[in-house]
CSV table of N, CA, C and O in Angstrom, one decimal:
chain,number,residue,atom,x,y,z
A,2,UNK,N,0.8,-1.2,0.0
A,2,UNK,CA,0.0,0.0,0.0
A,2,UNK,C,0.9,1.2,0.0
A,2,UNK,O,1.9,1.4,0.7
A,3,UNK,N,0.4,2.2,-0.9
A,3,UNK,CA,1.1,3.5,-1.0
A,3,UNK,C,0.9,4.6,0.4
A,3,UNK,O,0.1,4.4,1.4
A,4,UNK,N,1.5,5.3,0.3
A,4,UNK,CA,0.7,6.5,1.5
A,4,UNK,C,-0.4,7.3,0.5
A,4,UNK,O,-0.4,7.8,-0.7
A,5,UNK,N,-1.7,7.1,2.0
A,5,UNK,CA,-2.6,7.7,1.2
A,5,UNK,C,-4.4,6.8,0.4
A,5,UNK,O,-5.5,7.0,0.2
A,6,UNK,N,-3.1,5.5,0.2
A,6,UNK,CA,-3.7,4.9,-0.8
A,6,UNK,C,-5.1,4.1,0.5
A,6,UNK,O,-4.8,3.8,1.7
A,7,UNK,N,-6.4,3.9,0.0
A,7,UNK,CA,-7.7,3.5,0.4
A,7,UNK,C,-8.1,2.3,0.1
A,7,UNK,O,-8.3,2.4,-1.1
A,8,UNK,N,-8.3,1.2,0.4
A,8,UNK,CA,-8.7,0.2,0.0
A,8,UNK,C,-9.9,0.2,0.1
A,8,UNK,O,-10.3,0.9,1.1
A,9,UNK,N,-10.8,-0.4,-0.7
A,9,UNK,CA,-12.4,-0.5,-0.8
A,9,UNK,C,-12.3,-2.1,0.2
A,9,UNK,O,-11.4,-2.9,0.6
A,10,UNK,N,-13.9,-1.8,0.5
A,10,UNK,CA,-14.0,-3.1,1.9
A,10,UNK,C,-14.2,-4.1,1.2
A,10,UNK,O,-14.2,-5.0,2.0
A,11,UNK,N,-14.3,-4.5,-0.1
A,11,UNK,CA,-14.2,-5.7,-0.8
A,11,UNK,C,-14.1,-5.2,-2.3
A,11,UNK,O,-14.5,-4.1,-2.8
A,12,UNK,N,-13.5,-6.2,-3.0
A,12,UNK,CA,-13.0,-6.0,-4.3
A,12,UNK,C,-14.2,-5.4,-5.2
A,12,UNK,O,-15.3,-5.8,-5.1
A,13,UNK,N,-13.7,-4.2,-6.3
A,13,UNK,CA,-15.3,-3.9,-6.9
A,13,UNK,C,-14.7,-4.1,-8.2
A,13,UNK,O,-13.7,-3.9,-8.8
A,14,UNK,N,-16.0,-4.8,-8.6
A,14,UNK,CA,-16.0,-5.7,-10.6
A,14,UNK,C,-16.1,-4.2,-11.3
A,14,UNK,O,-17.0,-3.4,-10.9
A,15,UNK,N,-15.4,-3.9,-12.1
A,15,UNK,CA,-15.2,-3.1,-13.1
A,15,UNK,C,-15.0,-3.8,-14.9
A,15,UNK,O,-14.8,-4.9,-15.4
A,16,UNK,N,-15.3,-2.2,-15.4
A,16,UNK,CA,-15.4,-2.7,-17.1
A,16,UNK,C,-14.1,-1.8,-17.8
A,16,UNK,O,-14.3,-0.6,-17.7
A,17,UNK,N,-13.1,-2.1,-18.3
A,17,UNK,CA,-12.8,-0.7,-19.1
A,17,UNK,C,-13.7,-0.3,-20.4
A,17,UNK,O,-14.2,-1.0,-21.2
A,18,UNK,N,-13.6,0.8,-20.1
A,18,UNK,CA,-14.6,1.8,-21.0
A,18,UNK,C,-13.8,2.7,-22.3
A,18,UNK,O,-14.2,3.8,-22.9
A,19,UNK,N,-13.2,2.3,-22.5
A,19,UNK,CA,-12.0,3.0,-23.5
A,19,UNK,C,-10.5,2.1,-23.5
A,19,UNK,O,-10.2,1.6,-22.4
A,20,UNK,N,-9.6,1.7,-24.7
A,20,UNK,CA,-8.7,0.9,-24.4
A,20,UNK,C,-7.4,1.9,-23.3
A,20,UNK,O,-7.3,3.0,-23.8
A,21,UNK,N,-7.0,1.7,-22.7
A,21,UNK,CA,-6.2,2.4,-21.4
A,21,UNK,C,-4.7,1.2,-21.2
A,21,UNK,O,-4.6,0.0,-21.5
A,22,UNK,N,-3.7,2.3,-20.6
A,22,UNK,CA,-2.2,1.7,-20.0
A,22,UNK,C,-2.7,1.7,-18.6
A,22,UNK,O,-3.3,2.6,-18.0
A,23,UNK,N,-2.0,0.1,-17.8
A,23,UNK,CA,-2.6,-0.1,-17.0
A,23,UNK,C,-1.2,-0.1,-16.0
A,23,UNK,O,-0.6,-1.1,-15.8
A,24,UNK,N,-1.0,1.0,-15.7
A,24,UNK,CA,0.6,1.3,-14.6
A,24,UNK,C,1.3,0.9,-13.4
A,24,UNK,O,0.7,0.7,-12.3
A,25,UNK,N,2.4,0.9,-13.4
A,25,UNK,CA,3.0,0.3,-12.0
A,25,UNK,C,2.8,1.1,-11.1
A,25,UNK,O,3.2,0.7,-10.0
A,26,UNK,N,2.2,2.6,-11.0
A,26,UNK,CA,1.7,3.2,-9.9
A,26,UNK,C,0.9,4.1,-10.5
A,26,UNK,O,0.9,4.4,-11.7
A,27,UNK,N,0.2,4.8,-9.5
A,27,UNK,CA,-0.9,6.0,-9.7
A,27,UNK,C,-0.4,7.0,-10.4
A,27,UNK,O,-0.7,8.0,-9.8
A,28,UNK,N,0.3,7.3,-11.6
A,28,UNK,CA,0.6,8.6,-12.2
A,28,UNK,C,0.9,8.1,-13.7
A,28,UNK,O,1.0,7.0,-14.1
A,29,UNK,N,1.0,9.6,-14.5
A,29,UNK,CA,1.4,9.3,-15.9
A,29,UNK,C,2.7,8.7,-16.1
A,29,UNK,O,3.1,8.1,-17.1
A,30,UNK,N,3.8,9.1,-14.5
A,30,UNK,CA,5.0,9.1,-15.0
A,30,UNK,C,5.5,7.7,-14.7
A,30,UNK,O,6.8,7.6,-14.9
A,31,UNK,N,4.7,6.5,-14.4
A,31,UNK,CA,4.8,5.1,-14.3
A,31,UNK,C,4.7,4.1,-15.4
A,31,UNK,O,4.1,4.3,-16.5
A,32,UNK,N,5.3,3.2,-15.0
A,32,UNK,CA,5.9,2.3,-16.3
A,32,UNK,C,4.7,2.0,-16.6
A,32,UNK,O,3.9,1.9,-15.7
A,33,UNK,N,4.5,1.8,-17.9
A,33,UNK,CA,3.0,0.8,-18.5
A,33,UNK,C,3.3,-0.7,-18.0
A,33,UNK,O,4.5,-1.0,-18.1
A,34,UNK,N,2.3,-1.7,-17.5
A,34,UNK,CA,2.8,-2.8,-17.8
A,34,UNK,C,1.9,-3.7,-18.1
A,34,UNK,O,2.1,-4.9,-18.0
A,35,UNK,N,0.8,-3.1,-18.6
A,35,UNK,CA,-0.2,-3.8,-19.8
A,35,UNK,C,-1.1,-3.1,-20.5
A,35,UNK,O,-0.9,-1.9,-20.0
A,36,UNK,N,-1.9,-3.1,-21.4
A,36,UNK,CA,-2.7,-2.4,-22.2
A,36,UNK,C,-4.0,-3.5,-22.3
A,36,UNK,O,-4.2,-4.6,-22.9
A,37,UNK,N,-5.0,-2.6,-21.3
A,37,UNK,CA,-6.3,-3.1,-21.2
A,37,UNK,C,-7.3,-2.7,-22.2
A,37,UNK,O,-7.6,-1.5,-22.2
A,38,UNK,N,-7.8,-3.6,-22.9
A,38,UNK,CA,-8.5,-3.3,-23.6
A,38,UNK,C,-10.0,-2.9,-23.3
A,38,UNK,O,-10.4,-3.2,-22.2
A,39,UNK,N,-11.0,-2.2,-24.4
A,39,UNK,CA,-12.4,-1.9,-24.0
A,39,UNK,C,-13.3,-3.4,-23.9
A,39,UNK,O,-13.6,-4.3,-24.7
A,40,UNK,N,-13.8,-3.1,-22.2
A,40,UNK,CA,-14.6,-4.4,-22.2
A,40,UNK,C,-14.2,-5.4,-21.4
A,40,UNK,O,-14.9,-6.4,-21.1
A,41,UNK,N,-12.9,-5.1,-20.9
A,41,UNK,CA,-11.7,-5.8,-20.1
A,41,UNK,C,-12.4,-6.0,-18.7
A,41,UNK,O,-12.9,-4.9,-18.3
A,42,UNK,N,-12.7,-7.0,-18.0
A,42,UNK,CA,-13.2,-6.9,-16.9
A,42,UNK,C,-12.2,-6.9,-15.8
A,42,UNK,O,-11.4,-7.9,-15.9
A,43,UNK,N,-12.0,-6.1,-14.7
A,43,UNK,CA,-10.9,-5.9,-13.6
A,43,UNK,C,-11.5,-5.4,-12.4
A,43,UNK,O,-12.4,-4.5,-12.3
A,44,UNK,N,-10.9,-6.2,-11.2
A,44,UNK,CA,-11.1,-5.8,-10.0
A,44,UNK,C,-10.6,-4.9,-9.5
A,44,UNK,O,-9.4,-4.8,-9.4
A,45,UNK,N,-11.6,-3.8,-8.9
A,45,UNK,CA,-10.5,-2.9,-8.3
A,45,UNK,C,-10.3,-2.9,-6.5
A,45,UNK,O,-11.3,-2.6,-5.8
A,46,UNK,N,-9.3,-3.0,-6.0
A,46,UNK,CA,-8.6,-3.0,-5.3
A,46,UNK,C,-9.1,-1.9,-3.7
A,46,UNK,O,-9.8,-1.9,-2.7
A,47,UNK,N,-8.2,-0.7,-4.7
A,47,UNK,CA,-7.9,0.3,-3.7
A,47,UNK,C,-7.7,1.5,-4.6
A,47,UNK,O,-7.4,1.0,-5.7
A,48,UNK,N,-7.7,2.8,-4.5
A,48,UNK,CA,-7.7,4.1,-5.3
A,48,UNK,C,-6.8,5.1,-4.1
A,48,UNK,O,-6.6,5.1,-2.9
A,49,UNK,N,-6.5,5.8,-5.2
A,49,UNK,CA,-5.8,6.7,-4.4
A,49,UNK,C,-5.8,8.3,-5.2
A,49,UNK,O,-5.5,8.1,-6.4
A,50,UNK,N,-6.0,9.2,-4.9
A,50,UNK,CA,-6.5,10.5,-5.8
A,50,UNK,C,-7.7,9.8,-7.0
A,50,UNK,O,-8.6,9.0,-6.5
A,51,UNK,N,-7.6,10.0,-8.3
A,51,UNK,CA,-8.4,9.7,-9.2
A,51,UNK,C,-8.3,8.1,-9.7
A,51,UNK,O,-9.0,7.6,-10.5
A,52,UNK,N,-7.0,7.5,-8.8
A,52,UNK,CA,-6.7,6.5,-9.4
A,52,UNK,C,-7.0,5.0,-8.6
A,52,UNK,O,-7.1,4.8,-7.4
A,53,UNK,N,-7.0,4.0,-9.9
A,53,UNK,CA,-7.7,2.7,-9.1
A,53,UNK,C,-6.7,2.1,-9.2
A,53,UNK,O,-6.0,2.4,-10.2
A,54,UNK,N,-6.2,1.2,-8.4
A,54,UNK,CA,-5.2,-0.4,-8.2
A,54,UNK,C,-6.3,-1.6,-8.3
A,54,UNK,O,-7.1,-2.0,-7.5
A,55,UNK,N,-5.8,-2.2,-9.8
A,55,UNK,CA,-6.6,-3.1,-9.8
A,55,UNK,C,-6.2,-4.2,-10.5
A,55,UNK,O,-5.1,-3.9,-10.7
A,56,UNK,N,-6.5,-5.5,-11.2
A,56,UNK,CA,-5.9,-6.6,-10.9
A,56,UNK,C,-6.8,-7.3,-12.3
A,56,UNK,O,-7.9,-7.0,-12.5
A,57,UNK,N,-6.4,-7.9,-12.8
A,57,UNK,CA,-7.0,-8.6,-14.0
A,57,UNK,C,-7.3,-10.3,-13.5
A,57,UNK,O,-6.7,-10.8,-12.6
A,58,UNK,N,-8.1,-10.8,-14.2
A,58,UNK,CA,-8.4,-11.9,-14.7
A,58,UNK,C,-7.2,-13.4,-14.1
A,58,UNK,O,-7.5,-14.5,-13.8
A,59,UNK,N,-5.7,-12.8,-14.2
A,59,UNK,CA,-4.5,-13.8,-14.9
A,59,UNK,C,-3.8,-13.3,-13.7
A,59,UNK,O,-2.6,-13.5,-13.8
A,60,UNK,N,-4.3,-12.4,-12.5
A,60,UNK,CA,-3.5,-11.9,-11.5
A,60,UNK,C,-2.4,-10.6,-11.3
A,60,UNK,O,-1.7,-10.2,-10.3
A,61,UNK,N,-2.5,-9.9,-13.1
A,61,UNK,CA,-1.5,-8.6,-13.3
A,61,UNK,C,-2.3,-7.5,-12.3
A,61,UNK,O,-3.5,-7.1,-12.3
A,62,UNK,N,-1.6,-7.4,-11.8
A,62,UNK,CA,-2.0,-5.4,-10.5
A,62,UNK,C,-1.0,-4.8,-11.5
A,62,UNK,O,0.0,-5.0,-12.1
A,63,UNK,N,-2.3,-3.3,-11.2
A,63,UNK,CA,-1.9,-2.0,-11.5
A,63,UNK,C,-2.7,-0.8,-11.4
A,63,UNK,O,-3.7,-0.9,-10.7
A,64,UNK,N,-2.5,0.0,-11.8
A,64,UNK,CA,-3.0,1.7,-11.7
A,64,UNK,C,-3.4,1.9,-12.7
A,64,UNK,O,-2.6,1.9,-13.6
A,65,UNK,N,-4.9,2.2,-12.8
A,65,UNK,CA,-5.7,2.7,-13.9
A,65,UNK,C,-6.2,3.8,-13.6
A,65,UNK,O,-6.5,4.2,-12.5
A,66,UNK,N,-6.4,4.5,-14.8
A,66,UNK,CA,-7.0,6.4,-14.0
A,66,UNK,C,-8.6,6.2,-14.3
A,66,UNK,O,-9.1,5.9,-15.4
A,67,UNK,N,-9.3,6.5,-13.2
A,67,UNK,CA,-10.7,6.2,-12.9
A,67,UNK,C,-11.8,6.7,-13.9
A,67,UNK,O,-12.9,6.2,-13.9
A,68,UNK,N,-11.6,7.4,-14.6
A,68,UNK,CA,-12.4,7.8,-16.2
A,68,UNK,C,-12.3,6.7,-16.9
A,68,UNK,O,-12.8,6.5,-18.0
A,69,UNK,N,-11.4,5.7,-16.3
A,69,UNK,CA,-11.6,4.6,-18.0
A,69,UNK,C,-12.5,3.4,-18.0
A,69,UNK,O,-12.9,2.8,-19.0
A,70,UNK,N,-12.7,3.0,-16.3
A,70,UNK,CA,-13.3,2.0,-16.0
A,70,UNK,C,-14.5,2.9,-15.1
A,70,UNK,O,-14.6,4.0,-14.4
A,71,UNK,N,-15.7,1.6,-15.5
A,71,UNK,CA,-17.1,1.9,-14.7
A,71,UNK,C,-17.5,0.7,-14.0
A,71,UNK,O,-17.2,-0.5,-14.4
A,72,UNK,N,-18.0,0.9,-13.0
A,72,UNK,CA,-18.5,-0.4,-12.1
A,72,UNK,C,-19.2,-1.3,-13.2
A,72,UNK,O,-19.6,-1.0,-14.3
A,73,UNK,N,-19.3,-2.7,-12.4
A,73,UNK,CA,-19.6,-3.7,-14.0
A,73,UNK,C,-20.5,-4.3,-12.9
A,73,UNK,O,-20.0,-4.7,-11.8
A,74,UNK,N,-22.1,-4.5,-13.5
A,74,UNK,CA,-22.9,-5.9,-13.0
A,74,UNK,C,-22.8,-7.1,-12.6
A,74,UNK,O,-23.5,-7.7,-11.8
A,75,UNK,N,-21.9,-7.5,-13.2
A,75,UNK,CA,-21.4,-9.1,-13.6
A,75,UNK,C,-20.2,-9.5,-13.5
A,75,UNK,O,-19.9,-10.6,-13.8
């Protein structure tokens, strides 16, 4: 956990909503280390400013900026 950083009280199902770089920390100035595509379903974690920590399918964590993903039903 970062300083600052919030953890939600259980994991929340998300969608990406635009294809997005999914980063080794909360900012632009962080390494990419995947490229999530639109439609991508991902857990989010914890947020920190605008940003979510969240985790894919195959177990990749990372930092997505919160405009790209929307809470998902399913």
């Amino acid at each position: 956990m970062r300083p600052g950083e919030i953890p939600f009280a259980t994991p929340v199902k998300l969608r990406v909503s635009a294809r997005a770089n999914v980063r080794n920390g909360p900012g632009m100035d962080f390494t990419v280390l995947f490229t999530a595509e639109s439609g991508l379903a991902l857990s989010g974690l914890s947020y920190l400013g605008e940003w979510i920590r969240v985790t894919n399918q195959a177990g990749n964590e990372g930092w997505i900026f919160g405009s790209l993903v929307a809470r998902s039903q399913n």
